[in-house]
CSV table of C-alpha atoms and ligand atoms in Angstrom, one decimal:
chain,number,residue,atom,x,y,z
N,7,MET,CA,190.1,154.6,123.1
N,8,ASN,CA,192.0,152.7,126.0
N,9,LYS,CA,190.2,149.3,124.6
N,10,GLN,CA,193.0,149.5,122.0
N,11,LEU,CA,195.7,149.5,124.6
N,12,ARG,CA,194.5,146.2,125.9
N,13,THR,CA,195.0,142.7,125.4
N,14,ALA,CA,191.9,140.9,124.0
N,15,ILE,CA,191.5,137.4,125.5
N,16,ILE,CA,188.8,134.7,125.1
N,17,ALA,CA,188.8,132.3,127.7
N,18,GLY,CA,187.3,128.8,127.5
N,19,ASN,CA,186.2,127.6,131.2
N,20,TRP,CA,185.7,123.5,130.3
N,21,LYS,CA,184.4,123.0,133.9
N,22,MET,CA,184.1,119.2,134.5
N,23,ASN,CA,183.9,118.7,130.9
N,24,LYS,CA,185.6,116.6,128.6
N,25,THR,CA,188.1,113.3,129.3
N,26,PRO,CA,191.7,113.4,128.0
N,27,SER,CA,191.1,111.8,124.7
N,28,GLN,CA,187.8,114.3,124.2
N,29,THR,CA,190.2,117.1,124.6
N,30,LYS,CA,192.5,116.3,122.4
N,31,GLU,CA,189.9,116.2,119.7
N,32,LEU,CA,187.9,119.3,120.7
N,33,LEU,CA,191.5,121.6,120.6
N,34,GLU,CA,192.2,120.1,117.4
N,35,GLN,CA,189.0,120.9,115.9
N,36,ILE,CA,189.6,124.8,118.0
N,37,ALA,CA,192.9,125.2,116.5
N,38,PRO,CA,192.8,125.6,112.7
N,39,LEU,CA,189.6,127.5,113.1
N,40,THR,CA,191.5,130.5,115.9
N,41,LYS,CA,195.2,130.0,114.5
N,42,ASP,CA,194.7,133.2,112.8
N,43,ALA,CA,193.4,135.0,116.0
N,44,LYS,CA,194.5,138.4,116.7
N,45,CYS,CA,193.2,138.2,120.7
N,46,GLU,CA,194.7,135.8,123.4
N,47,VAL,CA,192.8,132.3,122.9
N,48,ILE,CA,192.8,130.3,126.2
N,49,ALA,CA,191.6,126.9,127.2
N,50,CYS,CA,191.2,126.3,130.8
N,51,VAL,CA,190.5,122.4,131.4
N,52,PRO,CA,190.0,120.1,134.4
N,53,PHE,CA,193.2,119.0,136.0
N,54,VAL,CA,193.5,115.7,134.6
N,55,ASP,CA,193.5,117.0,130.9
N,56,LEU,CA,196.4,119.5,131.5
N,57,GLN,CA,199.2,117.4,130.0
N,58,THR,CA,197.0,116.4,126.8
N,59,ALA,CA,195.9,119.9,126.4
N,60,LEU,CA,199.4,121.3,126.4
N,61,ASP,CA,200.6,118.3,123.9
N,62,ALA,CA,197.4,118.7,121.5
N,63,THR,CA,198.2,123.1,121.9
N,64,LYS,CA,202.0,122.8,121.4
N,65,ASP,CA,202.2,124.2,117.8
N,66,THR,CA,199.6,126.6,118.2
N,67,ASN,CA,198.4,129.8,119.4
N,68,ILE,CA,196.3,128.3,122.1
N,69,LYS,CA,197.3,128.5,125.8
N,70,ILE,CA,196.5,126.2,128.2
N,71,GLY,CA,194.9,127.0,131.9
N,72,ALA,CA,193.9,125.5,135.0
N,73,GLU,CA,190.4,126.0,136.7
N,74,ASN,CA,191.8,126.6,140.2
N,75,CYS,CA,195.1,126.3,142.8
N,76,HIS,CA,195.3,126.0,146.5
N,77,TRP,CA,197.6,128.5,148.3
N,78,GLU,CA,199.6,126.4,150.0
N,79,GLU,CA,202.6,124.8,147.9
N,80,SER,CA,201.9,121.4,149.4
N,81,GLY,CA,200.6,119.1,152.3
N,82,ALA,CA,197.8,117.7,153.7
N,83,PHE,CA,195.0,119.1,151.1
N,84,THR,CA,193.5,115.8,149.9
N,85,GLY,CA,192.1,116.2,146.4
N,86,GLU,CA,193.8,119.5,145.5
N,87,ILE,CA,196.5,120.7,143.2
N,88,SER,CA,198.9,123.5,144.0
N,89,ALA,CA,200.2,126.5,141.9
N,90,VAL,CA,203.8,124.9,141.9
N,91,MET,CA,202.5,121.6,140.5
N,92,LEU,CA,200.6,123.7,137.7
N,93,LYS,CA,203.8,125.8,137.2
N,94,GLU,CA,206.2,122.9,137.2
N,95,MET,CA,203.8,121.2,134.1
N,96,GLY,CA,204.0,124.8,132.1
N,97,ILE,CA,200.7,126.4,132.9
N,98,LYS,CA,200.4,129.7,132.2
N,99,TYR,CA,196.9,130.4,133.3
N,100,VAL,CA,194.7,129.5,136.4
N,101,ILE,CA,191.2,131.0,137.1
N,102,ILE,CA,190.3,131.7,140.6
N,103,GLY,CA,187.3,132.4,142.6
N,104,HIS,CA,184.8,131.1,140.1
N,105,SER,CA,181.5,131.6,141.0
N,106,GLU,CA,180.9,127.6,141.3
N,107,ARG,CA,184.0,127.2,143.3
N,108,ARG,CA,182.1,129.9,145.7
N,109,GLN,CA,178.8,128.3,145.6
N,110,TYR,CA,179.6,124.8,145.8
N,111,PHE,CA,183.0,124.8,147.6
N,112,GLY,CA,182.9,127.0,150.3
N,113,GLU,CA,185.2,129.4,148.5
N,114,THR,CA,185.5,132.7,149.9
N,115,ASP,CA,187.0,136.2,149.1
N,116,LEU,CA,189.5,135.5,151.5
N,117,THR,CA,190.3,132.6,149.9
N,118,VAL,CA,190.5,133.6,146.8
N,119,ASN,CA,193.0,136.4,148.1
N,120,LYS,CA,195.4,133.6,149.2
N,121,ARG,CA,194.8,131.0,146.0
N,122,ILE,CA,195.8,134.5,143.8
N,123,ARG,CA,198.9,135.3,146.1
N,124,ALA,CA,200.0,131.7,145.7
N,125,ALA,CA,199.5,131.8,141.7
N,126,LEU,CA,201.2,135.2,141.4
N,127,ASN,CA,204.2,133.5,143.4
N,128,ASN,CA,204.6,130.7,140.7
N,129,GLY,CA,204.5,133.0,137.9
N,130,LEU,CA,200.5,132.2,136.5
N,131,LYS,CA,198.4,134.6,135.3
N,132,VAL,CA,195.3,134.8,136.6
N,133,ILE,CA,191.7,134.9,135.6
N,134,LEU,CA,189.9,136.7,138.7
N,135,CYS,CA,185.8,136.1,138.4
N,136,VAL,CA,183.7,138.4,140.2
N,137,GLY,CA,179.9,138.8,140.3
N,138,GLU,CA,176.5,139.4,142.0
N,139,LEU,CA,173.7,136.6,142.7
N,140,LYS,CA,170.2,137.6,141.3
N,141,GLU,CA,169.2,138.8,144.7
N,142,GLN,CA,172.0,140.9,144.8
N,143,ARG,CA,171.2,142.5,141.5
N,144,GLU,CA,167.4,142.9,142.3
N,145,GLN,CA,168.4,144.8,145.4
N,146,ASN,CA,170.8,147.1,143.8
N,147,ILE,CA,173.7,146.1,145.3
N,148,THR,CA,176.1,144.9,142.2
N,149,ALA,CA,178.5,147.6,142.5
N,150,GLU,CA,179.2,147.1,146.1
N,151,ILE,CA,179.2,143.3,146.0
N,152,VAL,CA,181.8,143.2,143.1
N,153,SER,CA,184.0,146.2,144.2
N,154,MET,CA,184.1,144.5,147.7
N,155,GLN,CA,185.4,141.2,145.9
N,156,THR,CA,187.8,142.8,143.8
N,157,LYS,CA,189.1,144.6,146.6
N,158,ILE,CA,189.6,141.6,149.2
N,159,ALA,CA,190.9,139.5,146.0
N,160,LEU,CA,193.3,141.9,145.4
N,161,MET,CA,194.7,142.6,149.0
N,162,GLY,CA,198.4,142.7,148.7
N,163,ILE,CA,199.0,142.5,145.2
N,164,SER,CA,201.4,145.0,144.1
N,165,GLU,CA,201.1,147.4,141.1
N,166,ALA,CA,203.7,145.2,139.3
N,167,GLU,CA,201.6,142.0,139.9
N,168,MET,CA,198.8,143.6,138.3
N,169,LYS,CA,200.1,143.1,134.9
N,170,ASN,CA,199.3,139.3,135.7
N,171,ILE,CA,195.7,139.8,136.9
N,172,ILE,CA,192.8,139.3,134.6
N,173,ILE,CA,189.2,140.1,135.8
N,174,ALA,CA,186.2,138.0,134.5
N,175,TYR,CA,182.8,139.6,135.7
N,176,GLU,CA,180.9,136.9,135.8
N,177,PRO,CA,177.0,137.8,136.9
N,178,VAL,CA,176.1,134.5,138.9
N,179,TRP,CA,172.6,134.7,137.4
N,180,ALA,CA,173.9,134.7,133.6
N,181,ILE,CA,176.0,131.5,133.9
N,182,GLY,CA,174.9,128.7,132.1
N,183,THR,CA,171.4,130.0,132.2
N,184,GLY,CA,171.2,131.0,129.1
N,185,LEU,CA,170.7,134.8,130.7
N,186,THR,CA,172.8,137.1,129.5
N,187,ALA,CA,173.3,140.5,130.8
N,188,THR,CA,172.7,143.1,128.1
N,189,ALA,CA,175.7,144.7,127.0
N,190,ASP,CA,175.1,147.9,128.6
N,191,GLN,CA,174.6,145.9,132.2
N,192,ALA,CA,177.6,144.3,130.9
N,193,GLN,CA,179.8,147.7,130.2
N,194,GLU,CA,178.4,149.4,133.3
N,195,VAL,CA,180.5,146.9,135.9
N,196,CYS,CA,182.9,146.0,133.8
N,197,LYS,CA,184.0,150.0,134.0
N,198,ILE,CA,182.8,149.7,137.6
N,199,ILE,CA,185.5,147.2,138.5
N,200,ARG,CA,188.2,149.1,136.4
N,201,ASP,CA,187.5,152.4,138.7
N,202,VAL,CA,187.9,150.2,141.5
N,203,ILE,CA,191.4,149.5,140.2
N,204,ALA,CA,191.9,153.1,139.5
N,205,SER,CA,191.1,153.5,143.4
N,206,MET,CA,193.4,150.9,144.3
N,207,TYR,CA,196.2,151.2,142.3
N,208,ASN,CA,196.2,154.1,139.2
N,209,GLN,CA,194.2,155.1,135.9
N,210,ASP,CA,197.3,153.6,133.8
N,211,ILE,CA,196.8,150.2,135.3
N,212,ALA,CA,193.2,150.3,135.2
N,213,ASN,CA,193.2,151.2,131.3
N,214,ALA,CA,195.8,148.2,130.9
N,215,THR,CA,193.4,145.9,132.8
N,216,THR,CA,191.9,143.0,130.7
N,217,ILE,CA,188.3,142.6,132.0
N,218,GLN,CA,186.5,140.4,130.5
N,219,TYR,CA,182.5,139.3,130.6
N,220,GLY,CA,181.7,135.9,131.2
N,221,GLY,CA,177.8,134.4,131.3
N,222,SER,CA,175.9,132.8,128.4
N,223,MET,CA,178.4,134.9,125.9
N,224,ASN,CA,177.9,132.9,122.5
N,225,ASP,CA,178.5,133.2,119.2
N,226,LYS,CA,175.1,135.4,118.4
N,227,ASN,CA,175.7,137.7,121.7
N,228,ALA,CA,179.5,137.8,121.3
N,229,ASP,CA,179.7,141.1,119.1
N,230,GLU,CA,177.8,143.5,121.0
N,231,LEU,CA,179.1,142.6,124.3
N,232,LEU,CA,182.7,142.7,123.2
N,233,SER,CA,181.8,146.2,121.1
N,234,LYS,CA,181.7,148.0,124.7
N,235,GLU,CA,184.7,150.2,125.4
N,236,ASP,CA,185.2,148.2,128.8
N,237,VAL,CA,184.7,144.9,127.8
N,238,ASP,CA,188.0,143.3,126.7
N,239,GLY,CA,186.9,139.5,126.2
N,240,GLY,CA,185.1,137.0,127.4
N,241,LEU,CA,185.0,133.6,129.8
N,242,ILE,CA,183.1,131.1,128.0
N,243,GLY,CA,181.8,127.9,129.3
N,244,GLY,CA,179.0,126.3,127.4
N,245,ALA,CA,180.0,127.8,124.2
N,246,SER,CA,183.4,127.0,124.7
N,247,LEU,CA,182.7,123.1,124.2
N,248,ILE,CA,181.6,123.5,120.3
N,249,ALA,CA,184.7,124.5,118.1
N,250,GLU,CA,182.6,126.2,115.7
N,251,LYS,CA,180.9,128.8,118.4
N,252,PHE,CA,184.3,129.4,120.2
N,253,ALA,CA,186.0,130.2,117.1
N,254,ALA,CA,183.2,132.6,116.1
N,255,ILE,CA,183.6,134.2,119.5
N,256,VAL,CA,187.2,134.8,119.0
N,257,LYS,CA,186.7,136.4,115.6
N,258,ALA,CA,184.0,138.7,117.5
N,259,ALA,CA,187.0,139.7,119.9
N,260,ASP,CA,189.1,140.3,117.0
N,261,ASN,CA,186.3,142.7,115.2
N,262,ASN,CA,186.0,144.9,117.9
A,302,PEP,C1,181.5,130.3,133.3
A,302,PEP,O1,181.6,129.3,133.7
A,302,PEP,O2,182.7,131.1,133.1
A,302,PEP,C2,181.0,130.3,132.3
A,302,PEP,C3,180.5,132.2,131.9
A,302,PEP,O3,179.8,129.9,131.9
A,302,PEP,P1,178.4,129.7,130.3
A,302,PEP,O4,179.5,130.8,129.3
A,302,PEP,O5,178.3,128.4,130.0
A,302,PEP,O6,177.4,130.6,131.1
């Protein structure tokens, strides 16, 4: 099974939650619970928490990621953070194209592509988020939407660079709503994304790419979702803020 060839990755997306002191506290709770994890464990935290998070996880297996980065290296972009800045801090991962960025901050497939370019140029690994709206699923255009988002996001990304791309399939209707895609729905779309990568690159690259599911994944449903052949991990919002729940999801990834 190709699933065994891929790195399982469980990443928390803390969104706009936790101050620096709360970040230290939560990471100190998570670290002992996930210290024996076989899968990769990442916490993506608000910009102001990054240094605290790096310090708090120095001697642990938890990696730290940012939740976005701008496509320019520097300049007149008030309120933005560049990939160069993240790199100098020692950050290794960045989420790009989260649906909340698309929904509330005007992110488009083209700006997602530009941000990915900047992240890769600075040696960051990217967690690229794609996913359909509820209306799009109801119109039966999920495959088209997710394929298009993936293709545009990866424009100009080389075969060699694909080892630094993780894709998170996140149906927008399932994010923060308590609604979860069924394991079969998650599998179906993760497989569609893998087929898109095979068509853009080749089957070996598709087989090696980690594709996560995200959308109300929790300690109760993680095992079933992660048992699917093309679901290689999870991007976790709400449940990543509770150490025991996040650790249970990490355990579920290790068992699949
Ligand atoms: C997310 O923010 O990427 C996410 C999946 O959130 P939640 O788990 O809360 O649905």
